[in-house]
C-alpha cells in the first residue's frame, strides 16, 4: 500500500504517467504547460471522462481541495501523480506556488472534491492570477451538481441563476433571497442538509410558497432522490421529516409573469401610436407585452374612436 508521502507534494517512484480503464493500463500523452480545470464525479466515480483521466495522469501537479478525498478517485483509476492542497483556507499561500510552477513551464490540474472547479470554491482567484500572467487556462468539462439537479428538476432551463450557498444568519438569508425575487430564471442553490428545512421556510417567506421547486439529494449516488412540489409543500415536508443526509441542491422555478393591467396596455398603445402608425404601434406593443398584434390593433382603433388619440 502506498503511503501518504507518495501523494502530497512528492512525485512517485519512476514518475509514471498512466491511468487504468478496467484492467488496461493506458499511457497518458504529454500535456502542454497550462492550468487545467478538471471536473470530477459528484458521487459515482464512473462519471469521470476519459479526457479528465488522461489530464490528471499527465499533469505535473494535481491541486486538490482535499488530497484525502481526491486520493480515492486517483486510486480508483491507478493515477500516481504529485498532489498538493489548494482550498479556501490556504489559497493565499498555495496559489502563488502554483503560479510559480505554471510560470516555470509545468502543467497543473485543478480539481475540487466533487464536480466542476470554481463552482463555490476559490479556484477563480487562481484562474484570475494565471490569466494576468499570460498563462493558458484549459477547461476539462464534466459533472456538475447544479446542472444535474436542474436537468432533472422539470423546471425551465432556458435561463437559470446559480446562487451557491445562502448566508447562515436568518436576516442575511432573507435579504439575499429578496434580491432574487424578481429574477426571471430558475434559481439554483447549494445547502447543508441541517439547514434545508429552515432555508425552505425562508424561501416561502421571501419568494412565495406557490413557486414550483425541486430538491436534489445525493445525486448520482446509491440513494439519489429528486423531490418536487411547490416551495410550501417542500417546506412542510422537510419541516416534519428527519434531517436528510447527503449533498443538497435546491432548484426554484422563476416567478410567474405578471399580467399587464388593461389600463397600462391602453396607455402603452396610445403612447406608441403618437409616434408611429397604428399597425406598427400594435406590433411594438405585442413585442413588449407578449399580447397578440391583431387584438392590440383592434383595441387601439377602439381607443382612437373613443377620442383617445
XYZ file of C-alpha atoms in Angstrom:
309
model
C 0.000 0.000 0.000
C 1.342 3.434 -0.948
C 1.899 5.896 1.859
C 0.696 9.477 2.125
C 4.054 10.918 1.024
C 3.529 9.381 -2.406
C 0.698 11.850 -2.950
C 1.150 15.026 -1.007
C 3.824 17.239 -2.521
C 6.031 14.436 -3.839
C 6.422 12.694 -7.169
C 6.011 8.928 -7.066
C 8.770 6.495 -7.908
C 9.528 6.477 -11.612
C 7.170 9.395 -12.289
C 4.783 7.031 -14.041
C 2.090 8.808 -16.044
C -0.720 6.419 -16.858
C -4.266 5.513 -15.844
C -6.349 2.356 -15.669
C -9.546 1.515 -17.525
C -10.647 -1.816 -16.164
C -7.513 -3.972 -16.313
C -5.926 -1.954 -19.119
C -3.148 0.495 -18.329
C -3.061 3.449 -20.706
C -0.098 5.792 -21.050
C -1.028 9.457 -20.773
C 0.112 11.732 -23.556
C 2.259 14.742 -22.534
C 0.441 17.936 -21.560
C 1.269 21.437 -22.700
C 2.094 23.802 -19.820
C -1.225 25.252 -18.636
C -3.729 25.377 -15.793
C -6.294 22.625 -16.414
C -9.685 22.878 -14.679
C -10.773 19.262 -14.362
C -14.353 18.323 -13.471
C -14.592 15.211 -11.284
C -17.546 12.975 -10.275
C -20.091 14.318 -7.778
C -20.690 10.823 -6.427
C -20.474 7.986 -8.934
C -16.794 7.554 -9.816
C -17.769 6.111 -13.204
C -18.841 9.609 -14.285
C -15.232 10.685 -14.884
C -14.394 11.455 -18.521
C -11.521 9.866 -20.432
C -10.043 13.291 -21.087
C -10.130 14.074 -17.359
C -8.312 10.826 -16.530
C -5.606 11.494 -19.075
C -5.178 15.065 -17.867
C -4.853 14.014 -14.219
C -2.390 11.277 -15.130
C -0.220 13.578 -17.243
C -0.193 16.735 -15.125
C 2.979 17.691 -13.293
C 0.898 18.761 -10.281
C -2.658 17.931 -9.232
C -4.060 20.667 -6.984
C -6.874 19.296 -4.780
C -9.436 20.827 -2.468
C -8.762 17.905 -0.089
C -5.990 15.476 -1.015
C -7.575 12.710 1.070
C -10.836 12.932 -0.886
C -9.080 13.150 -4.246
C -6.886 10.172 -3.427
C -9.971 7.908 -3.601
C -10.542 8.937 -7.233
C -6.871 8.733 -8.185
C -6.506 5.296 -6.597
C -9.618 4.055 -8.382
C -8.025 4.760 -11.757
C -4.423 3.931 -10.887
C -3.189 7.511 -11.197
C 0.028 8.198 -9.334
C 0.678 11.906 -9.532
C 2.086 14.577 -7.313
C -0.720 16.330 -5.433
C -0.916 19.472 -3.354
C -3.696 21.070 -1.349
C -5.392 24.203 -2.672
C -8.528 25.348 -0.840
C -10.254 28.320 0.750
C -8.042 28.333 3.838
C -4.630 28.137 2.132
C -5.318 29.866 -1.204
C -3.198 32.915 -0.359
C -0.190 30.682 0.356
C -0.692 27.815 -2.106
C -1.869 29.951 -5.029
C 1.438 31.792 -5.642
C 3.339 28.489 -5.526
C 1.090 27.034 -8.216
C 1.514 30.189 -10.319
C 5.286 29.867 -9.960
C 5.118 26.268 -11.153
C 2.983 27.290 -14.128
C 5.309 30.170 -14.986
C 8.207 27.701 -14.901
C 6.529 25.626 -17.625
C 4.774 22.980 -15.574
C 1.217 21.726 -16.045
C -1.237 21.982 -13.140
C -4.595 20.180 -12.944
C -7.044 21.808 -10.515
C -9.834 19.666 -9.059
C -12.398 20.140 -6.300
C -13.749 17.436 -4.004
C -16.607 16.905 -6.457
C -17.936 18.479 -9.619
C -16.583 21.363 -11.648
C -13.812 23.531 -10.149
C -14.576 27.206 -9.431
C -18.249 26.455 -8.604
C -18.479 27.541 -4.947
C -14.722 27.263 -4.385
C -11.772 29.699 -4.542
C -10.387 28.452 -7.850
C -11.476 31.619 -9.643
C -8.699 33.501 -7.848
C -6.088 31.131 -9.234
C -7.570 31.403 -12.719
C -7.540 35.197 -12.488
C -3.886 35.233 -11.427
C -2.957 32.814 -14.195
C -4.670 34.912 -16.861
C -2.974 38.061 -15.579
C 0.381 36.309 -16.033
C -0.496 35.218 -19.566
C -0.768 31.563 -18.535
C -3.101 29.400 -20.584
C -6.242 28.111 -18.800
C -7.936 24.976 -20.190
C -11.384 23.748 -19.042
C -11.886 19.963 -18.930
C -15.697 19.802 -18.618
C -17.690 17.111 -16.873
C -20.005 16.568 -13.873
C -21.764 19.467 -12.155
C -24.236 19.062 -9.294
C -26.024 22.295 -10.221
C -26.656 21.227 -13.819
C -27.518 17.664 -12.851
C -30.232 18.936 -10.498
C -31.517 21.497 -12.998
C -31.938 18.980 -15.800
C -33.790 16.524 -13.536
C -35.967 19.145 -11.818
C -38.534 19.623 -14.553
C -38.138 23.399 -14.149
C -37.379 25.828 -17.008
C -33.746 25.571 -18.092
C -33.613 28.231 -20.811
C -32.448 30.731 -18.180
C -31.037 29.932 -14.747
C -29.008 31.582 -11.998
C -26.621 29.661 -9.745
C -26.594 31.358 -6.339
C -24.385 28.951 -4.365
C -24.849 28.811 -0.595
C -27.107 31.307 1.157
C -25.964 33.146 4.314
C -26.369 31.193 7.549
C -27.875 34.048 9.584
C -31.656 34.375 9.225
C -31.789 38.100 8.437
C -28.981 37.977 5.903
C -30.539 34.908 4.264
C -33.898 36.668 3.816
C -32.209 39.795 2.476
C -30.275 37.756 -0.064
C -33.384 35.863 -1.164
C -35.238 39.152 -1.673
C -32.650 40.130 -4.301
C -33.617 37.050 -6.323
C -37.389 37.503 -6.043
C -37.946 39.023 -9.476
C -35.166 37.259 -11.382
C -36.879 35.710 -14.446
C -34.939 32.448 -14.250
C -34.735 29.170 -12.353
C -32.670 29.668 -9.191
C -30.155 27.037 -8.072
C -28.754 26.843 -4.541
C -26.468 24.519 -2.595
C -27.471 23.875 1.013
C -26.449 21.896 4.057
C -28.942 19.146 4.962
C -29.026 20.549 8.515
C -30.337 23.900 7.244
C -32.631 22.627 4.479
C -35.930 22.957 6.366
C -35.038 26.414 7.671
C -33.922 27.601 4.232
C -37.105 26.346 2.551
C -39.134 28.220 5.154
C -37.189 31.391 4.356
C -37.786 30.847 0.643
C -41.535 30.605 1.239
C -41.390 33.899 3.139
C -39.219 35.737 0.617
C -40.228 34.194 -2.719
C -43.751 32.937 -2.056
C -44.958 29.419 -1.340
C -46.594 28.833 -4.727
C -43.391 28.649 -6.735
C -42.533 25.253 -8.182
C -39.295 23.816 -6.824
C -37.199 20.661 -6.625
C -34.770 19.196 -4.094
C -31.908 17.078 -5.404
C -30.219 14.872 -2.824
C -27.232 12.529 -3.187
C -27.246 12.979 -6.961
C -25.570 10.139 -8.927
C -25.200 8.120 -5.690
C -26.969 4.993 -4.485
C -29.695 6.867 -2.588
C -30.285 9.602 -5.184
C -33.563 11.465 -4.723
C -35.404 14.225 -6.590
C -38.433 15.594 -4.741
C -40.643 18.176 -6.493
C -43.572 20.373 -5.486
C -44.304 23.945 -4.507
C -41.979 25.665 -2.072
C -44.712 25.490 0.559
C -45.198 21.749 0.061
C -41.476 21.065 0.239
C -41.045 23.292 3.286
C -43.836 21.421 5.099
C -42.346 18.038 4.160
C -38.829 18.753 5.388
C -40.067 20.560 8.498
C -41.790 17.324 9.549
C -39.191 14.854 8.265
C -35.921 13.783 9.854
C -32.849 15.745 8.789
C -31.869 14.368 5.362
C -28.412 13.020 4.652
C -26.060 13.882 1.826
C -25.425 16.767 -0.536
C -28.410 19.023 -1.287
C -29.266 21.128 -4.350
C -32.371 23.346 -4.341
C -33.937 24.482 -7.622
C -36.666 27.142 -7.550
C -38.717 27.963 -10.623
C -38.983 31.541 -11.945
C -41.775 33.857 -10.806
C -44.982 33.820 -12.789
C -45.115 36.569 -15.364
C -47.254 39.421 -14.084
C -50.215 40.175 -16.293
C -50.366 43.756 -17.552
C -53.394 45.718 -16.391
C -55.717 46.761 -19.253
C -55.252 50.434 -18.360
C -51.465 50.042 -18.619
C -51.805 48.461 -22.061
C -54.104 51.242 -23.214
C -51.593 53.882 -22.140
C -48.795 51.981 -23.897
C -50.789 51.718 -27.142
C -51.673 55.416 -27.161
C -48.101 56.396 -26.377
C -46.733 54.307 -29.239
C -49.471 55.484 -31.628
C -48.401 59.075 -31.037
C -45.049 58.259 -32.611
C -45.869 55.677 -35.311
C -48.693 54.242 -37.438
C -51.353 52.161 -35.659
C -50.253 48.838 -37.178
C -46.642 49.379 -36.143
C -47.707 50.560 -32.683
C -49.703 47.351 -32.224
C -46.722 45.281 -33.358
C -44.383 47.037 -30.898
C -46.890 46.624 -28.070
C -47.169 42.918 -28.874
C -43.389 42.532 -28.555
C -43.337 44.383 -25.243
C -46.330 42.691 -23.611
C -46.490 39.289 -25.253
C -50.022 40.044 -26.470
C -51.486 39.351 -29.900
C -50.872 42.021 -32.519
C -54.344 41.768 -34.051
C -56.112 42.139 -30.691
C -53.920 45.074 -29.725
C -54.551 46.738 -33.084
C -58.330 46.420 -32.634
C -58.036 47.852 -29.122
C -56.024 50.812 -30.433
C -58.655 51.549 -33.101
C -61.333 51.447 -30.382
C -59.361 53.898 -28.266
C -58.942 56.247 -31.196
C -62.653 56.028 -31.999
C -63.460 56.919 -28.408
C -61.310 60.010 -28.679
C -58.239 58.587 -27.037
C -55.935 59.896 -29.718
